[in-house]
Tab-separated table of N, CA and C in Angstrom:
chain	number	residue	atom	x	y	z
A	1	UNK	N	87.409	65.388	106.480
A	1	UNK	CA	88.087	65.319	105.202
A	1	UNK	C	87.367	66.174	104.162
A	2	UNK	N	86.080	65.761	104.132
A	2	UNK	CA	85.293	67.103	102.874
A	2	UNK	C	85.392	68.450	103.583
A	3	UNK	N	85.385	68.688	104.249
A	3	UNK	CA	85.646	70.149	104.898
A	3	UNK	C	86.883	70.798	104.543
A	4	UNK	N	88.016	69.883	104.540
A	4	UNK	CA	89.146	70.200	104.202
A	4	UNK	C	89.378	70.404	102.658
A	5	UNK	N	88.589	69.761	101.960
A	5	UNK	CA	88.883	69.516	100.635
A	5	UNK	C	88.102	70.750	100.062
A	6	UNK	N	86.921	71.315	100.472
A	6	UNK	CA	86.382	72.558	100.105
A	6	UNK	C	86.672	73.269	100.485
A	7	UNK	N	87.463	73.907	101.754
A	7	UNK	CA	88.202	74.677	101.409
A	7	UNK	C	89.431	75.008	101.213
A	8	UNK	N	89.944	73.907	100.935
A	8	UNK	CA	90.956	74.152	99.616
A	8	UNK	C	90.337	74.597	97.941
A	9	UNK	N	89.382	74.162	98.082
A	9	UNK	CA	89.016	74.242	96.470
A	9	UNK	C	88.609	75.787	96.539
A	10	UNK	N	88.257	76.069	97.840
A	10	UNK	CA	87.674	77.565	98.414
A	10	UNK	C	88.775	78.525	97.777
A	11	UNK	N	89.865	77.608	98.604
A	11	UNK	CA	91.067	78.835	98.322
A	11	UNK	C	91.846	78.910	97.082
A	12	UNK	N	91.795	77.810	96.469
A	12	UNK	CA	92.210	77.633	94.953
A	12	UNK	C	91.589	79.077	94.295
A	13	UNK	N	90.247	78.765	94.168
A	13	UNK	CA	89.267	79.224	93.922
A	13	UNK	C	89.795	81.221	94.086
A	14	UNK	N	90.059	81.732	94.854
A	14	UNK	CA	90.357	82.806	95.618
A	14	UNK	C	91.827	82.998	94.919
A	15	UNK	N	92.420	82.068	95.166
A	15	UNK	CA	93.778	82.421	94.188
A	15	UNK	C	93.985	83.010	93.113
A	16	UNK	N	92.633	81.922	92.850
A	16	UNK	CA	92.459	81.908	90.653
A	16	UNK	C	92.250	83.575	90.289
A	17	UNK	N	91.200	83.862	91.094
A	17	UNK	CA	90.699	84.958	91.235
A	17	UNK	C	91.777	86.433	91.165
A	18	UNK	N	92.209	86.198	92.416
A	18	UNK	CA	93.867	87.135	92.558
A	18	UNK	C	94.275	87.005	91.755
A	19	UNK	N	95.105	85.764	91.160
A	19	UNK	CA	96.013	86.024	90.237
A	19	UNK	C	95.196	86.411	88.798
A	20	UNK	N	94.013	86.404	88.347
A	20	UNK	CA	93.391	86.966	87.325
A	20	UNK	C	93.184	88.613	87.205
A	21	UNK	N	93.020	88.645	88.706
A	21	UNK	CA	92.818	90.484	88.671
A	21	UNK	C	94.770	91.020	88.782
A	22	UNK	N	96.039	90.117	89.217
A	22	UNK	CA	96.922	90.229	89.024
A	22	UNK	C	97.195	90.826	87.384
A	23	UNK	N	96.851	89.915	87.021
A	23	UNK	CA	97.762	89.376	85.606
A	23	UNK	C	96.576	90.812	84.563
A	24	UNK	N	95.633	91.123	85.574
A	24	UNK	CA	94.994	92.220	84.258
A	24	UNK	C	95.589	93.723	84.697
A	25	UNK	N	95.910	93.717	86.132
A	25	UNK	CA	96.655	94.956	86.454
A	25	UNK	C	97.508	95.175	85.506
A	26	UNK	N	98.639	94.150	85.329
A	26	UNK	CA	99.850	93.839	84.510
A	26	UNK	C	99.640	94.621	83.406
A	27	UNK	N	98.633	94.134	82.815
A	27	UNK	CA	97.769	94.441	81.089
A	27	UNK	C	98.078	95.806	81.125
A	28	UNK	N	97.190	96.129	82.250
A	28	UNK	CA	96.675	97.214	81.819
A	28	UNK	C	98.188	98.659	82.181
A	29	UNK	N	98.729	97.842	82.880
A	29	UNK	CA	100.311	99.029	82.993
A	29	UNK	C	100.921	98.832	81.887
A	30	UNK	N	101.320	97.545	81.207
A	30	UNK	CA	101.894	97.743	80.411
A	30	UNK	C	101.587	98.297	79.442
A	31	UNK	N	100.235	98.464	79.144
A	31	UNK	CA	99.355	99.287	77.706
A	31	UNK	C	99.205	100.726	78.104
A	32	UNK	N	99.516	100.804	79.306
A	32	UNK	CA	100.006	102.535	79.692
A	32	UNK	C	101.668	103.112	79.312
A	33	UNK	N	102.595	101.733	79.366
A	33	UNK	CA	103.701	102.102	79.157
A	33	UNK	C	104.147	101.923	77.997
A	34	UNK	N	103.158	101.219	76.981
A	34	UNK	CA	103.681	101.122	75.642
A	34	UNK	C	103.155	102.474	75.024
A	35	UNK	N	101.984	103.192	75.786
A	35	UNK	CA	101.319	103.933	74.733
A	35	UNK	C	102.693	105.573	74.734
A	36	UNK	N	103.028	105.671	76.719
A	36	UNK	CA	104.161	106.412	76.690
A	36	UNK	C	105.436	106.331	75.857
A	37	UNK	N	105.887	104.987	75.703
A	37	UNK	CA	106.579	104.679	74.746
A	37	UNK	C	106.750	105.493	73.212
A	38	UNK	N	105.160	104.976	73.180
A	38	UNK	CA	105.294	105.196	71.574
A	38	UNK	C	105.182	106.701	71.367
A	39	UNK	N	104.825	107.790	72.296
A	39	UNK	CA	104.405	109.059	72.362
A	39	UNK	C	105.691	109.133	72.229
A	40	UNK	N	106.349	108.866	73.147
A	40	UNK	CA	107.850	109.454	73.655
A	40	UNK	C	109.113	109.404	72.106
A	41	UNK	N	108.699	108.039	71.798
A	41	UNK	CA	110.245	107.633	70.651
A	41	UNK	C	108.817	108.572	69.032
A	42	UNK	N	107.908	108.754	68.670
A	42	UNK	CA	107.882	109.089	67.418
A	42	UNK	C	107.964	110.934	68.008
A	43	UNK	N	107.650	111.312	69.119
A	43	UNK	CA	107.963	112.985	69.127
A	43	UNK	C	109.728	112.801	69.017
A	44	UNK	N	110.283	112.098	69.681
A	44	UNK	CA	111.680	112.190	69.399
A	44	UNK	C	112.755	111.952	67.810
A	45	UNK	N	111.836	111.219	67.357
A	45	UNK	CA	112.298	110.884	65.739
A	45	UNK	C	111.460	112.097	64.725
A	46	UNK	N	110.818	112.993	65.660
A	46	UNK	CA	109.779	114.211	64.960
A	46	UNK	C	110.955	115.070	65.010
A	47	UNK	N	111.277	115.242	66.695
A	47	UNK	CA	112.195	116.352	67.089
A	47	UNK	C	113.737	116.388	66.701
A	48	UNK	N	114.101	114.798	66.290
A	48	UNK	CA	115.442	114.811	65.393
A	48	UNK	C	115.123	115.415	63.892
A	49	UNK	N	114.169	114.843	62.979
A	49	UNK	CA	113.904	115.466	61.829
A	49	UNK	C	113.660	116.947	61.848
A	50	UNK	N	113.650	117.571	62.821
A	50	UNK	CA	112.975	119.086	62.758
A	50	UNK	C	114.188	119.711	63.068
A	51	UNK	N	115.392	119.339	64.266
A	51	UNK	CA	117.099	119.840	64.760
A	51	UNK	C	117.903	119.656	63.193
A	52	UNK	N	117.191	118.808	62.074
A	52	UNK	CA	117.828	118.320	61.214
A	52	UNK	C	118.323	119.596	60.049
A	53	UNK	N	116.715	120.052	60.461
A	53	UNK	CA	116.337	121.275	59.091
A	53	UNK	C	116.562	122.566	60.083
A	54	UNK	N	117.123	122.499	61.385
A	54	UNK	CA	118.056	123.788	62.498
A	54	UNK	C	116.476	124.279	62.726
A	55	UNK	N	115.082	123.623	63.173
A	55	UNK	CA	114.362	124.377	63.656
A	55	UNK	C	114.194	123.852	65.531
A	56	UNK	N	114.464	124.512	65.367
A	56	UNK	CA	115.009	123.823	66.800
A	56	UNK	C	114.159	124.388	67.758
A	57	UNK	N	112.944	125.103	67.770
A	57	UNK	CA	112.249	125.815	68.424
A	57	UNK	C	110.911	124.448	68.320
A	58	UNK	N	110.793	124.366	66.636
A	58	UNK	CA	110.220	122.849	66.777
A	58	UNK	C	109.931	121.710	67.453
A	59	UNK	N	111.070	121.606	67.202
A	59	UNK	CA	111.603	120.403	68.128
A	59	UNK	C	111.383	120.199	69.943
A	60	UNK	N	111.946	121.445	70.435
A	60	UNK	CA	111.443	121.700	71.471
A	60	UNK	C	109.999	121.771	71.735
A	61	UNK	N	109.540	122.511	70.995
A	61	UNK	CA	107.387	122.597	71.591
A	61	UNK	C	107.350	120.587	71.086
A	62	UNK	N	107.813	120.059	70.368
A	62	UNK	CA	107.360	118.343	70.099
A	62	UNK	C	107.678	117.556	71.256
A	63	UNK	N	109.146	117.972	71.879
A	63	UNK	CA	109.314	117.265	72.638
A	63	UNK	C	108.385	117.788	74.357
A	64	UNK	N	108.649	118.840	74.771
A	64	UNK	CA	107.432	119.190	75.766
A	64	UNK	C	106.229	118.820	75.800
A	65	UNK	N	105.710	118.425	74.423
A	65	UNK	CA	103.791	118.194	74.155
A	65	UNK	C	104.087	116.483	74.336
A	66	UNK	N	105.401	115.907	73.767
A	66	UNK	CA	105.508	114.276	74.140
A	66	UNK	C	105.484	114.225	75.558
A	67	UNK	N	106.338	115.229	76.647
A	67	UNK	CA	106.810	114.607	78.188
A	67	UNK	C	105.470	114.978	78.432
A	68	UNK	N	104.151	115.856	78.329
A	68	UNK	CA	102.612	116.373	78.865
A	68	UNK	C	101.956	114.982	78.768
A	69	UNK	N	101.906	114.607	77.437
A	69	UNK	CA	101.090	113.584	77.227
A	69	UNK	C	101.847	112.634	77.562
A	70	UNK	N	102.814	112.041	77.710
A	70	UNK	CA	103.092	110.860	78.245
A	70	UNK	C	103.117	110.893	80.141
A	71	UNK	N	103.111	112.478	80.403
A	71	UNK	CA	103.105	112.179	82.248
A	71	UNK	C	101.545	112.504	82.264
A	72	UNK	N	100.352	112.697	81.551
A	72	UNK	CA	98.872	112.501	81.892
A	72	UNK	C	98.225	111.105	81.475
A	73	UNK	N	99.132	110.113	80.595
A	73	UNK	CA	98.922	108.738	79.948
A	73	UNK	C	99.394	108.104	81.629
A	74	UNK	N	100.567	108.454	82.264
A	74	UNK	CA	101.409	108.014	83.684
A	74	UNK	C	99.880	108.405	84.247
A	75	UNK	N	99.713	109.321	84.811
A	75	UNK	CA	99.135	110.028	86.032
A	75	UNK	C	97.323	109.269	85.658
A	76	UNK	N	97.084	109.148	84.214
A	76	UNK	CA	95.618	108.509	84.298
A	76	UNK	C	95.549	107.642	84.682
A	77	UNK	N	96.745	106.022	84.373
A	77	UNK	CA	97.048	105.048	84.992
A	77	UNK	C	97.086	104.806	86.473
A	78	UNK	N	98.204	106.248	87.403
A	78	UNK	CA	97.806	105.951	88.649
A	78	UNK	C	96.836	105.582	89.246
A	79	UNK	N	95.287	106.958	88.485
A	79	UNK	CA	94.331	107.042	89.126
A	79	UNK	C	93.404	105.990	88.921
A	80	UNK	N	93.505	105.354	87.743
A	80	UNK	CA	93.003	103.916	87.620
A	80	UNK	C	93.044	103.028	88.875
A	81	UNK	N	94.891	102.915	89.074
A	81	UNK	CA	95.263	101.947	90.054
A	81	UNK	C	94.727	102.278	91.529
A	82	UNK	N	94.200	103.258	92.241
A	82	UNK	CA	93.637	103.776	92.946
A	82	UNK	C	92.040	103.284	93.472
């Protein structure tokens, strides 16, 4: 019976664990996908204000420098997860 009961507490124990390094993976993607987020929607509310005033060459280099930095914010995350 105590054999049984420690390791259950063993494996509790091991769970707790998993699901803690779970739940920080989580963290840490989602604070990769908010930061893409936020790159992505203020170059786009840059690149509407700039199509606004017809510079449209603007707009374009804002939105290319948002998709760079938001696919090396992606690609640093992979290498994290790695």
């Amino acid at each position: 019976m105590y054999y049984c009961m420690r390791y259950d507490m063993l494996h509790i124990e091991s769970l707790s664990e998993y699901k803690l390094e779970y739940f920080q993976q989580i963290k840490e993607d989602v604070t990769v996908y908010q930061k893409m987020y936020y790159t992505l929607f203020n170059a786009i509310t840059d690149a509407l204000a700039a199509m606004e005033q017809q510079n449209y060459g603007q707009a374009r280099a804002l939105l290319v420098d948002a998709q760079q930095q938001s696919e090396e914010l992606f690609m640093d995350g992979e290498e994290d997860d790695a």
